[in-house]
XYZ file of C-alpha atoms in Angstrom:
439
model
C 0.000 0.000 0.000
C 1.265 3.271 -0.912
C 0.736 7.417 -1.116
C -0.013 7.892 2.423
C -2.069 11.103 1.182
C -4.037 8.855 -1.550
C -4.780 5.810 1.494
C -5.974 8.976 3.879
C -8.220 10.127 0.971
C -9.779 6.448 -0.043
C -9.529 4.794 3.578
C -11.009 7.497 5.761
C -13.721 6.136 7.930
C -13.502 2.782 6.990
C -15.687 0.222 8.844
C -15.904 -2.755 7.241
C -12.765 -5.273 5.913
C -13.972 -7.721 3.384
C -12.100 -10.602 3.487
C -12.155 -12.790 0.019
C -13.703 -9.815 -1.401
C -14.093 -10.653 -5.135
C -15.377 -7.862 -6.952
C -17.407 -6.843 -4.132
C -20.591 -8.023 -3.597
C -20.660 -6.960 0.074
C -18.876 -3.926 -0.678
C -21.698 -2.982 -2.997
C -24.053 -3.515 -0.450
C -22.498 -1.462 2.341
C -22.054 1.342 -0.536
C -25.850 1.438 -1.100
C -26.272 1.408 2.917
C -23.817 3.981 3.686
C -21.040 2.507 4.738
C -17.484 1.998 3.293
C -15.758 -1.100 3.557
C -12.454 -2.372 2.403
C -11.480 -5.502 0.696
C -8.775 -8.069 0.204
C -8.609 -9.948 -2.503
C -6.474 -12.630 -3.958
C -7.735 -12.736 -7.935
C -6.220 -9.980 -9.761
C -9.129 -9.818 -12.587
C -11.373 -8.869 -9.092
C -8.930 -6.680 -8.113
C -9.315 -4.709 -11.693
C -13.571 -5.131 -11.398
C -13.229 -3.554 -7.639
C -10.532 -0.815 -8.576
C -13.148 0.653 -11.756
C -15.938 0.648 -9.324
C -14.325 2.576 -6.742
C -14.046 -0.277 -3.989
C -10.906 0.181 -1.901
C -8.886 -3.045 -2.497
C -5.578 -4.974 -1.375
C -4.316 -7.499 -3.797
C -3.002 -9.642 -1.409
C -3.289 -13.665 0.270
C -5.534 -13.158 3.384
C -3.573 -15.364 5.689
C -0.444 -13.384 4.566
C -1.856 -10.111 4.855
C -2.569 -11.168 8.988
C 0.186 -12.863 9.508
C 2.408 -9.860 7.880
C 0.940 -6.912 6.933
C -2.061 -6.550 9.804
C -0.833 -3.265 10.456
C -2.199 -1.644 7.455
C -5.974 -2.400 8.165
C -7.063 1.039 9.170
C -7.634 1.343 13.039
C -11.561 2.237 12.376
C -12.033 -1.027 10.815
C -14.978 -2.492 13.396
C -16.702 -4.866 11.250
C -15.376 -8.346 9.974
C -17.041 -10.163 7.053
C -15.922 -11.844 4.278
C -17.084 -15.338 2.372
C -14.492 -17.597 1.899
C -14.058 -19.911 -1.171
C -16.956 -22.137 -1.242
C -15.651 -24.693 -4.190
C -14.623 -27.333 -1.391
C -18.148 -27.323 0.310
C -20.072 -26.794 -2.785
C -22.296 -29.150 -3.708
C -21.345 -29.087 -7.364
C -17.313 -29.475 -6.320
C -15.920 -33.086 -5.179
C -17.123 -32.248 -1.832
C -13.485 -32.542 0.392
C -14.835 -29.935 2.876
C -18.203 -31.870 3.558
C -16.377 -34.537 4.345
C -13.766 -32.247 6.495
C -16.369 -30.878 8.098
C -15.967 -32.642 11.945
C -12.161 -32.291 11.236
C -12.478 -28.344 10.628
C -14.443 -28.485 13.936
C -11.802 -29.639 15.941
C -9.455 -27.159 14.101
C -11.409 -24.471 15.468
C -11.747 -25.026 19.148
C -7.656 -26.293 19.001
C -7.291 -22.625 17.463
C -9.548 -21.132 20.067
C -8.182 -23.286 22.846
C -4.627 -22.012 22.625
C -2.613 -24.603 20.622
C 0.669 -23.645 18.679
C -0.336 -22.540 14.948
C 2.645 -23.648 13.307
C 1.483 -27.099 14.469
C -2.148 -26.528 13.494
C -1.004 -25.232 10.219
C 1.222 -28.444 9.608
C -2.042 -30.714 10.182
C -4.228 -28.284 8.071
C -1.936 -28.954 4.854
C -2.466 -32.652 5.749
C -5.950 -32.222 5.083
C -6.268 -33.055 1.185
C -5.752 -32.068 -2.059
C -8.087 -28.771 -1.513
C -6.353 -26.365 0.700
C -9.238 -23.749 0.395
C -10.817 -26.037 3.173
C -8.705 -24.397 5.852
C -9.481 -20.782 4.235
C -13.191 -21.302 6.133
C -10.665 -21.002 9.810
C -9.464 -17.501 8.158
C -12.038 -15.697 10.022
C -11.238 -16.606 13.177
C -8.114 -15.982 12.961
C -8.451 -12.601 12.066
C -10.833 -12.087 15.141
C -8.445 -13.684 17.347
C -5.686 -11.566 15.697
C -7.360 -8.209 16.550
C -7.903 -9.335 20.393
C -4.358 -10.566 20.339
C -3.091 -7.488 19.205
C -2.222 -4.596 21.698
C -3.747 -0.967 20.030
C -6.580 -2.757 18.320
C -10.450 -3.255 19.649
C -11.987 -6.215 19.102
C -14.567 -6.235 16.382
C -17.998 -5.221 17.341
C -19.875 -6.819 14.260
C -19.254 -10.342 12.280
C -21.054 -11.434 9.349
C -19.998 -14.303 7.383
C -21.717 -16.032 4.743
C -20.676 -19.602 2.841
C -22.963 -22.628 0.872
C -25.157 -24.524 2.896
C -22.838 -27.231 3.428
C -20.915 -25.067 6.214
C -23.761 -23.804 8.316
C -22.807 -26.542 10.530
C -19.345 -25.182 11.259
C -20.966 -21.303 11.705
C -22.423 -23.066 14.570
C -19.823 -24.055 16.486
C -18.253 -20.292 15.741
C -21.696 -18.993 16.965
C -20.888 -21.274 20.529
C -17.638 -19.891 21.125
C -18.491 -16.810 20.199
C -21.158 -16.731 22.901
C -18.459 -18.505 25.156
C -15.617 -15.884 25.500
C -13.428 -19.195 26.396
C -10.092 -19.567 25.412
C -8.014 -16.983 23.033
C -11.003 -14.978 22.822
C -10.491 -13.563 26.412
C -13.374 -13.604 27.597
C -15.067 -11.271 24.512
C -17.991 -12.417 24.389
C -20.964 -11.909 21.272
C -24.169 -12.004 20.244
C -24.540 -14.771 17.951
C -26.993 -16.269 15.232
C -26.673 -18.349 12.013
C -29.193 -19.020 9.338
C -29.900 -20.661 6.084
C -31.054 -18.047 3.991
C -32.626 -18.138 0.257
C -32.090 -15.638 -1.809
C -35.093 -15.397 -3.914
C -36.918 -14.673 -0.940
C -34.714 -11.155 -0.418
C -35.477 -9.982 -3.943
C -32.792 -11.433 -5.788
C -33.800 -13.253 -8.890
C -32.168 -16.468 -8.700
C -32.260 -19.142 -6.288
C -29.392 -19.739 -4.214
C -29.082 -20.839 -0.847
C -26.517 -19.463 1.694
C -25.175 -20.105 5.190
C -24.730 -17.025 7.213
C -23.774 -15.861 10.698
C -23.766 -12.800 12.099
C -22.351 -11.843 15.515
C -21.992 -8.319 17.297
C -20.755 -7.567 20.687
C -23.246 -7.600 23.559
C -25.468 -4.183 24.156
C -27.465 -3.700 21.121
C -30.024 -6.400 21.801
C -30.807 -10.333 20.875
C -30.039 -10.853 17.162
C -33.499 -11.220 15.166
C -33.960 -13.476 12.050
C -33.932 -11.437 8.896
C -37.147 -10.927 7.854
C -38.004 -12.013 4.384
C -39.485 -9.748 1.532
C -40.484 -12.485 -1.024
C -42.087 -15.531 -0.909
C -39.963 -18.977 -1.918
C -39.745 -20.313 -5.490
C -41.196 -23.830 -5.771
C -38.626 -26.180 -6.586
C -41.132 -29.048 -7.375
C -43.312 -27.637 -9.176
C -44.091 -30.877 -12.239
C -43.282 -30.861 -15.881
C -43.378 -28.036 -17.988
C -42.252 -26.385 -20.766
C -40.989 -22.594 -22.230
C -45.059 -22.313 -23.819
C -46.543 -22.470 -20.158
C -44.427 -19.379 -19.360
C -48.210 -16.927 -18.922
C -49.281 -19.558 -17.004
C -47.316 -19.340 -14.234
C -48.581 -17.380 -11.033
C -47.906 -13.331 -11.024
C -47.089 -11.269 -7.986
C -50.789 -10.300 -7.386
C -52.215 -13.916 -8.134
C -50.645 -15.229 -4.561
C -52.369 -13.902 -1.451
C -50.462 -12.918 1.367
C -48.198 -9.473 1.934
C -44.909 -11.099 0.520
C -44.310 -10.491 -2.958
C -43.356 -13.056 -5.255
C -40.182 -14.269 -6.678
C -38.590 -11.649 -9.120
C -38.097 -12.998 -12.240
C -35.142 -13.040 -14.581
C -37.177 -11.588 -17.460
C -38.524 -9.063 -14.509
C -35.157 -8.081 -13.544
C -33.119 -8.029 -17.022
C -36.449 -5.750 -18.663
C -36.810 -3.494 -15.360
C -32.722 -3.024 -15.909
C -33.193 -2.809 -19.686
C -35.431 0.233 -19.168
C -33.182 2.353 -16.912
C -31.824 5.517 -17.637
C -28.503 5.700 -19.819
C -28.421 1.566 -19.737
C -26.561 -0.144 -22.181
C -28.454 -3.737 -22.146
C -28.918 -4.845 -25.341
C -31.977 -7.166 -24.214
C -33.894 -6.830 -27.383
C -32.503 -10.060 -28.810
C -34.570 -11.968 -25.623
C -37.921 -10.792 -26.333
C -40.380 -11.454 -28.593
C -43.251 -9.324 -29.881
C -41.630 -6.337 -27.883
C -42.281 -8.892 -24.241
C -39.140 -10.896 -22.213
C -39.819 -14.794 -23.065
C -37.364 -17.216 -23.073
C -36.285 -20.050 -21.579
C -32.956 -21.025 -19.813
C -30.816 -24.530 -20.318
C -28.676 -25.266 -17.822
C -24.658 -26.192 -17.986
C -25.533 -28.715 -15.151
C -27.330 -31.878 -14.868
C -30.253 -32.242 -13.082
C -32.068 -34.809 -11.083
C -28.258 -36.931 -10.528
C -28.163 -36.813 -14.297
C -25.403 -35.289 -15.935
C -27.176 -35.459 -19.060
C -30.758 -33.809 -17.737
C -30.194 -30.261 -18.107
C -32.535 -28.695 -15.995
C -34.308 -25.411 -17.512
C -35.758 -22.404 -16.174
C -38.662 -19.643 -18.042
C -38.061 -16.275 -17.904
C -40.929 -16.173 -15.809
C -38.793 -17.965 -13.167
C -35.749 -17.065 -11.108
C -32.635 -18.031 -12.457
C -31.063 -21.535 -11.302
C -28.086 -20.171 -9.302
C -25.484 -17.988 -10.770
C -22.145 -19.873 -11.127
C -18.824 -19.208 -12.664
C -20.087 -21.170 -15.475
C -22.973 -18.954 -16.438
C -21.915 -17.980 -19.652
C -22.523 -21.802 -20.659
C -25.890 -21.885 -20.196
C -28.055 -21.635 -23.267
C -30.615 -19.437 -23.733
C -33.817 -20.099 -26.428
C -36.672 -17.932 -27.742
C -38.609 -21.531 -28.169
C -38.786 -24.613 -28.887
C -38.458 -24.644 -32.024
C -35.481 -22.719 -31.539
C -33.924 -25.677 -28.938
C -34.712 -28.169 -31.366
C -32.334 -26.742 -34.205
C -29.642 -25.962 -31.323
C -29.916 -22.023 -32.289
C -29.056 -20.167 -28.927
C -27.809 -17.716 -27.143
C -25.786 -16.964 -23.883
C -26.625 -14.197 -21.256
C -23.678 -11.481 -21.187
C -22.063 -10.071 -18.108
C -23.928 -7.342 -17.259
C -27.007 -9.538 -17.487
C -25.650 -12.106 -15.276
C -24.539 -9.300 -12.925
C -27.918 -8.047 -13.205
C -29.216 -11.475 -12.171
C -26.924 -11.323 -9.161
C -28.389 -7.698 -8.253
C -25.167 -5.758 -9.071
C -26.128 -2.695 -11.336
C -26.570 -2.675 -14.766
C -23.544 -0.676 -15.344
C -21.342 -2.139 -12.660
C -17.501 -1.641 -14.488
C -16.361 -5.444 -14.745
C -12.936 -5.167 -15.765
C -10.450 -8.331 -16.420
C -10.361 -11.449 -17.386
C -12.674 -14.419 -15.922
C -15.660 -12.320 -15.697
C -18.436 -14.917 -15.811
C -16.120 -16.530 -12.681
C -16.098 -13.108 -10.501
C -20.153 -13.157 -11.556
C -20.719 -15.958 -9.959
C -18.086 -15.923 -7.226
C -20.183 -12.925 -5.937
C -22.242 -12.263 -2.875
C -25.582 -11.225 -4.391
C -25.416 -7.567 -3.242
C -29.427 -7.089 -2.478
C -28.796 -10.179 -0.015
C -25.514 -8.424 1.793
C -28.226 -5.458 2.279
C -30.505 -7.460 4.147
C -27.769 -9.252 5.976
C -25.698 -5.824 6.754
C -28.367 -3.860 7.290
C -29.510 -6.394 9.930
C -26.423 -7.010 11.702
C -25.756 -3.330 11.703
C -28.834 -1.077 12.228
C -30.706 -3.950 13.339
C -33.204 -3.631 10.538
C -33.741 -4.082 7.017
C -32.860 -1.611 3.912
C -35.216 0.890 3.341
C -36.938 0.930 0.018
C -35.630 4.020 -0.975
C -32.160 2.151 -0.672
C -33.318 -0.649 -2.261
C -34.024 0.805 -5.518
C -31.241 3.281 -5.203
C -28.975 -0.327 -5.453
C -29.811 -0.443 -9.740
C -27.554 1.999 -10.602
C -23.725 2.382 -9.841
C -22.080 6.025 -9.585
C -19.700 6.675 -12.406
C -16.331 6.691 -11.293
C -13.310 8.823 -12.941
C -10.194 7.398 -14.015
C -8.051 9.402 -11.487
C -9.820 7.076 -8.548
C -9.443 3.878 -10.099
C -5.998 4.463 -11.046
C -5.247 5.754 -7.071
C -6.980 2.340 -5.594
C -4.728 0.888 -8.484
C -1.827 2.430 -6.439
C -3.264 1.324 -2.836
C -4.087 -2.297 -3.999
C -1.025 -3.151 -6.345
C 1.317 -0.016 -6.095
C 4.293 -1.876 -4.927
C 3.722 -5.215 -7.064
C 6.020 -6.902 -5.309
C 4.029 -7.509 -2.318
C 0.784 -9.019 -4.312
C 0.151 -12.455 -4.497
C 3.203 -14.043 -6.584
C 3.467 -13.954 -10.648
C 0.003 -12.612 -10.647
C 2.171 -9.247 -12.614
C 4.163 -11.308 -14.530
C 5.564 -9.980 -18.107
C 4.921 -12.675 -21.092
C 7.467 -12.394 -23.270
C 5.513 -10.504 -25.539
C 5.976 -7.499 -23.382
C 2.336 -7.341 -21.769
C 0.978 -8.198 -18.972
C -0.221 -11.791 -17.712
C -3.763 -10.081 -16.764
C -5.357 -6.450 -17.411
């Protein structure tokens, strides 16, 4: 990190560090709330997204940036939060972190309970061939770091969020969180974990998340988010892209939840704002959004059963692999294999970032789906917080991202990867054509 004056200018008033920050789902979140937030982040391509959108950014190795570099987290830093790399607890990976999972317990009480890291470290690497297991521990150790380390406070607010597949481990943090035993010296929190869907916050997709949030004692028992929208029906029978009208509309289900928001809700309501540059004509037919969505992934157990999705639906979850699934106007359109893909910003879109959020880099369909769905981090921030939920008024204001001139991105350029010798290694390597391994 460099230019003192340039950190004092981006990193004033700083509350939240994002670790694993991608290109900043969270961080778009706590924009649209009102708070500013920090992230590190390993991936260079996020790095580029995060430094065109304005996000103040380290390109660094989380464990190396405590273990090393701790000292450059600004001092009003009071919120932890961060998601880290899901691929070895995702159901669609090979699953080593499912099956780590009572291991990884026992990892965190021998970190809480005092035992020599170097040794807990050694075992860690002995754990398989996916060391992103151990990266789920990284947020304890950064909590245990700050009450460890003399002219810092202890965090007053942790949020975490992961697949499914780890709630059970946010559980036992949630435990000794509430305990104060051990290494935590007696600091005690406020504790709750959930399973939370995101179609039922607004987002237009279903995906399922594990999160925790803790805050230090004071402010009250933590409350279960409340949600907006009522759940998509997974089970639903057989049907096909010419049923799409005949699915149920927002004011065809009784109660005061909404419904789902669709993908052809969200991509037209996007298409139609002011100065957007979504090209969604190609999707609609006889000037209306109707499609229908094939996934990459089997369905069912069956590799071969693509599941599908109408535009009247929510998306199937976004993944890194979005950009393979195939989208048709019909069926006679799926029959002579004539279709087309969804394109960045509508797969951001479908992830609630704004229309014109700046992805920059390589591997953009993998930073799209790597992403915390920023109208969820609302909810989730907002709650852990302010104790409530967004506003409206907030909640629409999250469409739209502020433009951002060159002069700041090339500054948080300077903050992030000024002195490229300290980011993660050969991720500024020269080809020997003279440019640059990434943008």
């Amino acid at each position: 990190m460099n230019s003192p004056g340039t950190q004092a200018h981006h990193l004033d008033d700083v509350r939240i560090l994002d670790l694993f920050a991608g290109p900043g789902g969270l961080d778009v979140a706590a924009h649209f709330l009102g708070f500013k937030s920090i992230g590190i982040e390993l991936d260079r391509n996020a790095c580029e997204t995060r430094y065109a959108a304005g996000l103040p950014t380290i390109h660094a190795d989380v464990s190396v940036m405590r273990e090393t570099r701790f000292d450059e987290i600004p001092k009003s830093v009071d919120v932890l939060a961060g998601g880290p790399p899901c691929q070895s607890f995702s159901v669609a990976g090979k699953g080593a972190g499912r099956k780590a999972l009572e291991t990884v317990d026992e990892f965190i009480h021998r970190l809480v309970g005092g035992e020599d890291e170097a040794e807990i470290d050694k075992d860690l690497h002995s754990l398989g061939k996916d060391p992103r297991t151990a990266l789920v521990l990284e947020p304890l150790r950064w909590l245990l770091k700050a009450i460890e380390t003399e002219d810092r406070d202890p965090y007053k607010v942790i949020v975490l969020e992961q697949v499914p597949a780890v709630l059970p481990l946010w559980e036992v943090y949630a435990k000794l969180l509430r305990s104060g035993e051990g290494r935590l010296r007696g600091v005690k929190y406020e504790a709750e974990c959930w399973e939370l869907k995101t179609e039922q916050f607004g987002v237009p997709q279903t995906r399922t998340r594990a999160v925790l949030v803790a805050r230090r004692p004071g402010h009250g028992a933590i409350q279960p988010l409340e949600t907006t929208h009522l759940p998509f029906d997974l089970h639903r029978g057989k049907r096909n892209a010419a049923q799409a009208d005949m699915l149920p509309t927002e004011s065809a289900i009784p109660g005061p939840k909404q419904s789902w928001v669709s993908m052809a809700e969200a991509l037209d309501t996007a298409s139609k704002l002011e100065n957007s540059a979504m090209a969604t004509s190609r999707l609609r037919t006889g000037g209306k959004m109707k499609f229908f969505v094939v996934s990459n992934y089997g369905s069912g157990g069956d590799p071969k059963n693509r599941g599908r999705r109408l535009s009247s639906e929510p998306s199937f979850t976004v993944t890194g692999k979005i950009s393979r699934n195939k989208v048709y106007k019909s069926d006679a359109e799926y029959e002579a294999e004539k279709y087309d893909r969804f394109t960045i910003a509508e797969s951001g879109v479908l992830q609630t970032f704004p229309h014109n959020f700046p992805w920059s880099g390589n591997d953009r369909a993998q930073q799209v789906g790597n992403a915390v769905p920023p109208r969820l981090g609302m909810h989730v921030l907002s709650k852990a917080l302010r104790g409530d939920a967004p506003s409206d008024a907030e909640l629409e204001s999250a469409t739209t991202w502020p433009s951002v001139p060159q002069t700041t991105t090339d500054e948080l350029r300077d903050i992030g990867c000024g002195d490229q010798g300290r980011c993660p290694p050969d991720e500024h390597k020269v080809t020997r054509s003279g440019r640059k391994s990434a943008p």
